[in-house]
């Protein structure tokens, strides 16, 4: 730390992203990326003409992308806000609606970036314990009078609440924002986009990083009431008006047109996920009923950290969290059939 870091940030513990190692070829099952490339049309759209346009700033209104998303989800373009990944969107939202001294509640086991954002922006965070089986107890959120962020499906547990349960939380906290982070929702059937027409305190956040095979492009978005989106834009235009670059806007807008391709990819991942669950259970692992593109698994005898290290040595990257309650679990991204065969071959060897 330099002598110059502002006192407010000196005790900040930053988010730790999954390893992106290049020292050898890995079977990479640690950051929930898609094993499939982006849709063919997306690969074609970044052409020389587009590159030659880069001497100009990107469109700060992102009209091409907000328009495509609005048409896709059946909302007005004024109900769409885009960011440089959904992390960017979540940061803007927590800054805008919780702010210094404001409130935020989230599950104690969830996306580990939420507490970091709360700390960064001086927000009073309440972490609400999950039940013993890692489910979210909906009653714990009913009428709590705090802003709320819930990943649905939750990560790293993979468990999902149904739309009715989300609605109970949103309806019972009318004077607070409820942010539903749907990063993995395309692998479940539980999107609460339909609730947007009914509730002005709901914000739904999604990403192009998982089901749309564009983690490296960095595009995420929020859908909410026009007033909420106006507030997000107020913060964005006070911080970084060009937060999404021209290539990302172009490619993401194209990806929205390629739903049939992505539906096929998602179906294959879901099939592979169910097979992976069965195979791991057959090896004695305890698993949650994940509705995402990863599984969350614990071996009855082998310590998760040991398994993680042994797999890493053998060229397979999975995610291990040395955090309370989950330090004996591994989060394993669902890869291609070939990657999963490779994973199981190494796992069997270790076991
Ligand atoms: N929310 C959840 C629950 C996640 O797991 C992730 C991925 N790390 C994100 C948001 C952020 O994804 P991105 O910034 O790539 O859109």
CSV table of C-alpha atoms and ligand atoms in Angstrom, one decimal:
chain,number,residue,atom,x,y,z
A,1,UNK,CA,0.0,0.0,0.0
A,2,UNK,CA,1.3,3.5,-0.8
A,3,UNK,CA,1.2,6.4,1.6
A,4,UNK,CA,-1.4,8.0,-0.6
A,5,UNK,CA,-4.4,5.6,-0.5
A,6,UNK,CA,-7.4,7.4,1.0
A,7,UNK,CA,-8.1,6.1,4.6
A,8,UNK,CA,-11.6,5.0,3.5
A,9,UNK,CA,-10.1,2.3,1.3
A,10,UNK,CA,-7.2,1.2,3.4
A,11,UNK,CA,-9.0,-1.8,4.9
A,12,UNK,CA,-10.9,-2.7,1.7
A,13,UNK,CA,-10.6,-6.4,0.8
A,14,UNK,CA,-11.0,-6.7,-3.0
A,15,UNK,CA,-12.9,-9.3,-4.8
A,16,UNK,CA,-10.8,-12.3,-5.9
A,17,UNK,CA,-11.6,-13.4,-9.5
A,18,UNK,CA,-11.2,-17.0,-10.6
A,19,UNK,CA,-7.7,-17.9,-11.8
A,20,UNK,CA,-6.9,-17.1,-15.5
A,21,UNK,CA,-3.7,-19.1,-15.8
A,22,UNK,CA,-1.6,-19.3,-19.0
A,23,UNK,CA,1.4,-21.4,-17.8
A,24,UNK,CA,-0.1,-24.5,-19.5
A,25,UNK,CA,-3.3,-25.8,-21.2
A,26,UNK,CA,-6.0,-26.3,-18.5
A,27,UNK,CA,-9.4,-27.9,-18.6
A,28,UNK,CA,-10.9,-24.6,-17.4
A,29,UNK,CA,-13.9,-25.2,-15.2
A,30,UNK,CA,-13.4,-22.4,-12.7
A,31,UNK,CA,-15.2,-19.3,-13.8
A,32,UNK,CA,-18.5,-20.4,-15.2
A,33,UNK,CA,-17.7,-19.5,-18.8
A,34,UNK,CA,-19.6,-21.2,-21.7
A,35,UNK,CA,-17.5,-24.0,-23.4
A,36,UNK,CA,-19.2,-22.9,-26.7
A,37,UNK,CA,-17.9,-20.0,-28.9
A,38,UNK,CA,-20.1,-17.0,-29.5
A,39,UNK,CA,-22.8,-17.3,-32.2
A,40,UNK,CA,-21.4,-17.3,-35.8
A,41,UNK,CA,-23.1,-13.9,-36.6
A,42,UNK,CA,-21.4,-12.3,-33.6
A,43,UNK,CA,-18.0,-13.5,-34.8
A,44,UNK,CA,-18.7,-11.9,-38.2
A,45,UNK,CA,-19.9,-8.6,-37.0
A,46,UNK,CA,-16.6,-7.4,-35.7
A,47,UNK,CA,-15.1,-6.7,-39.2
A,48,UNK,CA,-12.5,-4.2,-40.5
A,49,UNK,CA,-15.1,-1.5,-41.1
A,50,UNK,CA,-16.1,-1.7,-37.4
A,51,UNK,CA,-12.5,-1.6,-36.3
A,52,UNK,CA,-11.9,1.5,-38.5
A,53,UNK,CA,-14.8,3.3,-36.7
A,54,UNK,CA,-12.9,3.1,-33.4
A,55,UNK,CA,-11.4,6.6,-33.8
A,56,UNK,CA,-14.9,7.8,-32.7
A,57,UNK,CA,-16.3,7.4,-29.2
A,58,UNK,CA,-18.9,4.7,-28.5
A,59,UNK,CA,-22.5,5.7,-28.3
A,60,UNK,CA,-23.1,6.6,-24.7
A,61,UNK,CA,-26.9,5.9,-25.1
A,62,UNK,CA,-26.0,2.4,-26.5
A,63,UNK,CA,-29.1,2.8,-28.7
A,64,UNK,CA,-28.4,-0.3,-30.8
A,65,UNK,CA,-28.1,-2.6,-27.8
A,66,UNK,CA,-30.8,-1.1,-25.5
A,67,UNK,CA,-33.1,-1.3,-28.5
A,68,UNK,CA,-32.3,-4.9,-29.2
A,69,UNK,CA,-32.7,-5.9,-25.5
A,70,UNK,CA,-35.9,-3.9,-25.1
A,71,UNK,CA,-37.5,-5.7,-28.1
A,72,UNK,CA,-36.2,-9.1,-26.9
A,73,UNK,CA,-37.7,-8.7,-23.3
A,74,UNK,CA,-40.8,-6.7,-24.3
A,75,UNK,CA,-40.0,-3.5,-22.4
A,76,UNK,CA,-39.3,0.1,-23.4
A,77,UNK,CA,-35.7,1.0,-24.3
A,78,UNK,CA,-36.0,3.5,-21.4
A,79,UNK,CA,-36.2,0.5,-19.1
A,80,UNK,CA,-32.7,-0.9,-20.1
A,81,UNK,CA,-29.3,0.1,-18.7
A,82,UNK,CA,-26.1,-1.5,-20.0
A,83,UNK,CA,-22.7,-1.9,-18.3
A,84,UNK,CA,-19.2,-3.2,-18.8
A,85,UNK,CA,-20.2,-6.7,-17.5
A,86,UNK,CA,-23.0,-7.1,-14.9
A,87,UNK,CA,-20.4,-6.3,-12.2
A,88,UNK,CA,-20.4,-2.7,-13.6
A,89,UNK,CA,-24.2,-2.6,-13.5
A,90,UNK,CA,-24.3,-4.0,-9.9
A,91,UNK,CA,-21.7,-1.4,-8.9
A,92,UNK,CA,-23.7,1.5,-10.4
A,93,UNK,CA,-26.9,0.2,-8.8
A,94,UNK,CA,-25.4,-0.3,-5.3
A,95,UNK,CA,-23.8,3.2,-5.6
A,96,UNK,CA,-27.1,4.7,-6.7
A,97,UNK,CA,-29.6,3.1,-4.5
A,98,UNK,CA,-27.8,2.1,-1.3
A,99,UNK,CA,-25.1,4.8,-1.2
A,100,UNK,CA,-23.0,5.8,1.8
A,101,UNK,CA,-24.8,4.9,5.0
A,102,UNK,CA,-27.7,3.2,3.2
A,103,UNK,CA,-28.8,-0.4,3.6
A,104,UNK,CA,-28.3,-3.6,1.7
A,105,UNK,CA,-29.2,-7.2,2.6
A,106,UNK,CA,-28.0,-10.4,0.8
A,107,UNK,CA,-27.6,-14.0,1.7
A,108,UNK,CA,-24.4,-14.9,3.7
A,109,UNK,CA,-23.4,-17.4,1.0
A,110,UNK,CA,-23.7,-15.7,-2.3
A,111,UNK,CA,-21.8,-13.8,-5.0
A,112,UNK,CA,-18.7,-12.6,-3.1
A,113,UNK,CA,-18.6,-9.3,-4.9
A,114,UNK,CA,-21.7,-8.0,-3.1
A,115,UNK,CA,-19.9,-7.4,0.3
A,116,UNK,CA,-17.0,-5.8,-1.6
A,117,UNK,CA,-19.3,-3.3,-3.3
A,118,UNK,CA,-21.0,-2.6,0.0
A,119,UNK,CA,-17.6,-1.9,1.6
A,120,UNK,CA,-16.4,0.2,-1.3
A,121,UNK,CA,-19.5,2.4,-1.2
A,122,UNK,CA,-19.8,2.6,2.6
A,123,UNK,CA,-23.1,0.7,2.6
A,124,UNK,CA,-24.4,-1.0,5.8
A,125,UNK,CA,-24.6,-4.7,4.7
A,126,UNK,CA,-26.7,-7.3,6.4
A,127,UNK,CA,-25.8,-10.9,5.5
A,128,UNK,CA,-28.7,-13.2,6.1
A,129,UNK,CA,-27.8,-16.8,6.8
A,130,UNK,CA,-29.0,-19.4,4.3
A,131,UNK,CA,-30.8,-22.5,5.8
A,132,UNK,CA,-28.6,-25.5,6.6
A,133,UNK,CA,-29.3,-27.0,3.1
A,134,UNK,CA,-28.2,-23.7,1.5
A,135,UNK,CA,-31.7,-22.6,0.5
A,136,UNK,CA,-32.8,-19.0,0.8
A,137,UNK,CA,-35.5,-18.7,3.5
A,138,UNK,CA,-37.9,-16.3,1.8
A,139,UNK,CA,-39.5,-15.3,5.1
A,140,UNK,CA,-36.2,-13.8,6.2
A,141,UNK,CA,-36.6,-11.2,3.4
A,142,UNK,CA,-40.3,-10.4,3.7
A,143,UNK,CA,-40.9,-6.9,4.8
A,144,UNK,CA,-37.4,-6.3,6.1
A,145,UNK,CA,-37.3,-2.6,4.9
A,146,UNK,CA,-33.8,-2.8,3.4
A,147,UNK,CA,-32.5,-2.8,-0.1
A,148,UNK,CA,-31.9,-6.4,-1.2
A,149,UNK,CA,-29.6,-8.2,-3.7
A,150,UNK,CA,-30.2,-11.8,-4.4
A,151,UNK,CA,-28.5,-13.9,-7.1
A,152,UNK,CA,-31.2,-16.2,-8.6
A,153,UNK,CA,-30.1,-18.9,-9.1
A,154,UNK,CA,-27.7,-18.3,-6.3
A,155,UNK,CA,-24.0,-18.7,-6.6
A,156,UNK,CA,-22.1,-20.7,-5.7
A,157,UNK,CA,-24.9,-22.9,-4.4
A,158,UNK,CA,-26.7,-23.1,-7.7
A,159,UNK,CA,-30.1,-23.2,-6.0
A,160,UNK,CA,-33.0,-21.2,-7.4
A,161,UNK,CA,-36.1,-19.5,-6.0
A,162,UNK,CA,-39.3,-19.6,-8.1
A,163,UNK,CA,-40.9,-16.4,-9.4
A,164,UNK,CA,-43.7,-16.5,-6.8
A,165,UNK,CA,-41.1,-16.5,-4.0
A,166,UNK,CA,-39.2,-13.6,-5.5
A,167,UNK,CA,-42.6,-11.8,-5.9
A,168,UNK,CA,-43.2,-12.1,-2.1
A,169,UNK,CA,-39.9,-10.4,-1.4
A,170,UNK,CA,-40.5,-7.6,-3.9
A,171,UNK,CA,-44.1,-7.0,-3.0
A,172,UNK,CA,-43.3,-6.9,0.8
A,173,UNK,CA,-40.5,-4.3,0.5
A,174,UNK,CA,-42.2,-1.6,-1.7
A,175,UNK,CA,-40.0,1.3,-0.4
A,176,UNK,CA,-36.7,-0.5,-1.2
A,177,UNK,CA,-35.0,-1.7,-4.3
A,178,UNK,CA,-34.9,-5.4,-4.8
A,179,UNK,CA,-32.1,-6.4,-7.2
A,180,UNK,CA,-32.3,-9.9,-8.7
A,181,UNK,CA,-29.0,-10.9,-10.2
A,182,UNK,CA,-30.0,-13.4,-13.0
A,183,UNK,CA,-26.5,-14.1,-14.2
A,184,UNK,CA,-27.4,-17.9,-14.5
A,185,UNK,CA,-31.1,-17.7,-15.1
A,186,UNK,CA,-31.0,-19.1,-18.7
A,187,UNK,CA,-30.0,-22.4,-17.2
A,188,UNK,CA,-33.2,-22.4,-15.0
A,189,UNK,CA,-36.7,-21.4,-15.7
A,190,UNK,CA,-37.1,-18.8,-13.0
A,191,UNK,CA,-36.6,-15.4,-14.6
A,192,UNK,CA,-38.7,-12.7,-12.9
A,193,UNK,CA,-38.6,-10.3,-15.9
A,194,UNK,CA,-42.5,-10.7,-16.0
A,195,UNK,CA,-42.7,-9.0,-12.6
A,196,UNK,CA,-41.3,-5.7,-14.0
A,197,UNK,CA,-44.7,-4.7,-15.3
A,198,UNK,CA,-46.2,-4.9,-11.7
A,199,UNK,CA,-43.4,-3.6,-9.4
A,200,UNK,CA,-41.5,-0.3,-9.6
A,201,UNK,CA,-39.0,-1.4,-7.0
A,202,UNK,CA,-37.6,-4.4,-8.9
A,203,UNK,CA,-34.4,-4.4,-10.9
A,204,UNK,CA,-33.4,-7.5,-12.9
A,205,UNK,CA,-29.7,-7.8,-13.8
A,206,UNK,CA,-28.5,-10.2,-16.5
A,207,UNK,CA,-25.2,-10.8,-18.4
A,208,UNK,CA,-23.8,-11.8,-21.8
A,209,UNK,CA,-21.0,-13.7,-19.9
A,210,UNK,CA,-22.6,-17.1,-19.3
A,211,UNK,CA,-25.4,-18.4,-21.6
A,212,UNK,CA,-24.4,-16.0,-24.4
A,213,UNK,CA,-20.7,-17.1,-24.5
A,214,UNK,CA,-19.3,-13.6,-24.3
A,215,UNK,CA,-17.5,-13.3,-21.0
A,216,UNK,CA,-14.5,-11.6,-22.6
A,217,UNK,CA,-16.8,-9.0,-24.2
A,218,UNK,CA,-17.9,-7.6,-20.9
A,219,UNK,CA,-21.5,-6.7,-21.3
A,220,UNK,CA,-24.3,-6.9,-18.7
A,221,UNK,CA,-27.6,-5.1,-18.3
A,222,UNK,CA,-30.4,-4.1,-16.0
A,223,UNK,CA,-34.1,-4.0,-16.7
A,224,UNK,CA,-36.3,-1.9,-14.4
A,225,UNK,CA,-38.7,1.0,-14.3
A,226,UNK,CA,-37.9,4.1,-16.4
A,227,UNK,CA,-37.2,6.1,-13.2
A,228,UNK,CA,-34.7,3.5,-11.9
A,229,UNK,CA,-32.9,3.5,-15.2
A,230,UNK,CA,-32.8,7.3,-15.2
A,231,UNK,CA,-31.1,7.2,-11.8
A,232,UNK,CA,-28.6,4.6,-13.0
A,233,UNK,CA,-27.8,6.9,-16.0
A,234,UNK,CA,-27.4,9.9,-13.6
A,235,UNK,CA,-24.6,8.0,-11.8
A,236,UNK,CA,-23.1,6.7,-15.1
A,237,UNK,CA,-22.9,10.2,-16.6
A,238,UNK,CA,-21.2,11.3,-13.4
A,239,UNK,CA,-18.6,8.6,-13.6
A,240,UNK,CA,-18.0,7.0,-16.9
A,241,UNK,CA,-20.4,7.9,-19.8
A,242,UNK,CA,-18.7,5.6,-22.3
A,243,UNK,CA,-18.8,2.5,-20.1
A,244,UNK,CA,-19.4,0.1,-23.0
A,245,UNK,CA,-17.2,0.2,-26.0
A,246,UNK,CA,-18.3,0.2,-29.7
A,247,UNK,CA,-17.2,-3.4,-30.4
A,248,UNK,CA,-19.1,-4.7,-27.4
A,249,UNK,CA,-22.2,-2.8,-28.2
A,250,UNK,CA,-22.1,-4.2,-31.8
A,251,UNK,CA,-21.4,-7.8,-30.8
A,252,UNK,CA,-23.9,-7.9,-28.0
A,253,UNK,CA,-26.7,-6.5,-30.1
A,254,UNK,CA,-26.0,-9.2,-32.7
A,255,UNK,CA,-26.0,-11.9,-30.0
A,256,UNK,CA,-29.6,-11.0,-29.1
A,257,UNK,CA,-30.6,-11.9,-32.7
A,258,UNK,CA,-29.0,-15.4,-32.3
A,259,UNK,CA,-31.4,-16.8,-29.7
A,260,UNK,CA,-31.8,-20.2,-31.5
A,261,UNK,CA,-28.0,-20.8,-31.4
A,262,UNK,CA,-27.8,-20.0,-27.7
A,263,UNK,CA,-30.9,-22.1,-26.8
A,264,UNK,CA,-29.1,-25.1,-28.3
A,265,UNK,CA,-25.9,-24.3,-26.3
A,266,UNK,CA,-27.9,-23.9,-23.1
A,267,UNK,CA,-29.8,-27.2,-23.7
A,268,UNK,CA,-26.5,-29.1,-24.1
A,269,UNK,CA,-25.0,-27.5,-21.0
A,270,UNK,CA,-28.1,-28.4,-18.9
A,271,UNK,CA,-28.0,-32.0,-20.2
A,272,UNK,CA,-24.3,-32.2,-19.4
A,273,UNK,CA,-25.0,-30.7,-15.9
A,274,UNK,CA,-27.5,-33.4,-15.1
A,275,UNK,CA,-25.1,-36.1,-16.3
A,276,UNK,CA,-22.3,-34.6,-14.2
A,277,UNK,CA,-24.5,-34.5,-11.1
A,278,UNK,CA,-25.3,-38.2,-11.5
A,279,UNK,CA,-21.7,-39.2,-12.1
A,280,UNK,CA,-20.4,-37.2,-9.1
A,281,UNK,CA,-23.2,-38.6,-6.9
A,282,UNK,CA,-22.1,-42.1,-8.0
A,283,UNK,CA,-18.6,-41.3,-6.7
A,284,UNK,CA,-20.1,-40.4,-3.3
A,285,UNK,CA,-20.2,-36.6,-3.7
A,286,UNK,CA,-23.1,-34.7,-2.0
A,287,UNK,CA,-24.5,-32.1,-4.4
A,288,UNK,CA,-27.0,-29.2,-4.4
A,289,UNK,CA,-29.7,-29.3,-7.1
A,290,UNK,CA,-27.9,-26.7,-9.2
A,291,UNK,CA,-30.0,-24.9,-11.9
A,292,UNK,CA,-26.9,-23.1,-13.3
A,293,UNK,CA,-24.0,-24.0,-15.6
A,294,UNK,CA,-22.0,-25.3,-12.6
A,295,UNK,CA,-22.3,-27.9,-9.9
A,296,UNK,CA,-21.5,-27.4,-6.2
A,297,UNK,CA,-20.2,-30.6,-4.7
A,298,UNK,CA,-18.7,-32.0,-1.5
A,299,UNK,CA,-16.8,-35.3,-1.1
A,300,UNK,CA,-17.6,-37.2,2.1
A,301,UNK,CA,-13.9,-37.8,3.0
A,302,UNK,CA,-11.5,-35.8,0.7
A,303,UNK,CA,-11.1,-32.2,1.7
A,304,UNK,CA,-12.2,-29.8,-1.1
A,305,UNK,CA,-9.0,-27.8,-0.9
A,306,UNK,CA,-6.9,-30.9,-1.4
A,307,UNK,CA,-9.1,-32.0,-4.3
A,308,UNK,CA,-8.8,-28.5,-5.9
A,309,UNK,CA,-5.0,-28.6,-5.6
A,310,UNK,CA,-4.6,-32.1,-6.9
A,311,UNK,CA,-6.9,-31.3,-9.9
A,312,UNK,CA,-4.9,-28.1,-10.6
A,313,UNK,CA,-1.7,-30.0,-10.6
A,314,UNK,CA,-3.2,-32.4,-13.1
A,315,UNK,CA,-4.4,-29.6,-15.4
A,316,UNK,CA,-8.0,-29.1,-14.3
A,317,UNK,CA,-9.1,-25.8,-12.8
A,318,UNK,CA,-12.2,-25.7,-10.5
A,319,UNK,CA,-13.2,-23.1,-8.0
A,320,UNK,CA,-12.5,-23.5,-4.3
A,321,UNK,CA,-13.7,-20.9,-1.7
A,322,UNK,CA,-11.9,-20.8,1.7
A,323,UNK,CA,-15.0,-19.2,3.2
A,324,UNK,CA,-17.2,-20.2,6.2
A,325,UNK,CA,-19.8,-22.9,5.5
A,326,UNK,CA,-18.6,-23.7,2.0
A,327,UNK,CA,-14.9,-24.5,2.5
A,328,UNK,CA,-15.5,-28.2,1.9
A,329,UNK,CA,-17.3,-27.7,-1.5
A,330,UNK,CA,-16.0,-27.3,-5.0
A,331,UNK,CA,-17.8,-25.3,-7.7
A,332,UNK,CA,-17.3,-27.0,-11.0
A,333,UNK,CA,-18.3,-25.3,-14.2
A,334,UNK,CA,-20.0,-27.5,-16.8
A,335,UNK,CA,-17.7,-27.7,-19.8
A,336,UNK,CA,-18.0,-29.5,-23.1
A,337,UNK,CA,-18.5,-33.3,-23.1
A,338,UNK,CA,-14.7,-33.6,-23.8
A,339,UNK,CA,-13.8,-31.3,-21.0
A,340,UNK,CA,-16.0,-33.2,-18.5
A,341,UNK,CA,-14.5,-36.6,-19.7
A,342,UNK,CA,-11.1,-35.1,-19.0
A,343,UNK,CA,-12.2,-33.8,-15.6
A,344,UNK,CA,-13.6,-37.2,-14.6
A,345,UNK,CA,-10.5,-39.0,-15.7
A,346,UNK,CA,-8.3,-36.9,-13.5
A,347,UNK,CA,-10.8,-37.0,-10.6
A,348,UNK,CA,-10.9,-40.8,-10.7
A,349,UNK,CA,-7.2,-40.9,-10.7
A,350,UNK,CA,-7.0,-38.7,-7.6
A,351,UNK,CA,-9.8,-40.5,-5.7
B,1,LIG,N1,-23.4,-12.1,-10.7
B,1,LIG,C1,-23.0,-13.4,-10.4
B,1,LIG,C2,-23.9,-14.2,-9.5
B,1,LIG,C3,-21.8,-14.0,-11.0
B,1,LIG,O1,-21.4,-15.2,-10.7
B,1,LIG,C4,-21.1,-13.2,-11.9
B,1,LIG,C5,-19.8,-13.8,-12.5
B,1,LIG,N2,-18.7,-13.7,-11.8
B,1,LIG,C6,-21.5,-11.9,-12.1
B,1,LIG,C7,-22.6,-11.4,-11.6
B,1,LIG,C8,-20.7,-10.9,-13.0
B,1,LIG,O2,-20.6,-11.4,-14.3
B,1,LIG,P1,-20.2,-10.3,-15.5
B,1,LIG,O3,-19.5,-9.1,-14.8
B,1,LIG,O4,-19.2,-11.1,-16.3
B,1,LIG,O5,-21.4,-10.0,-16.2
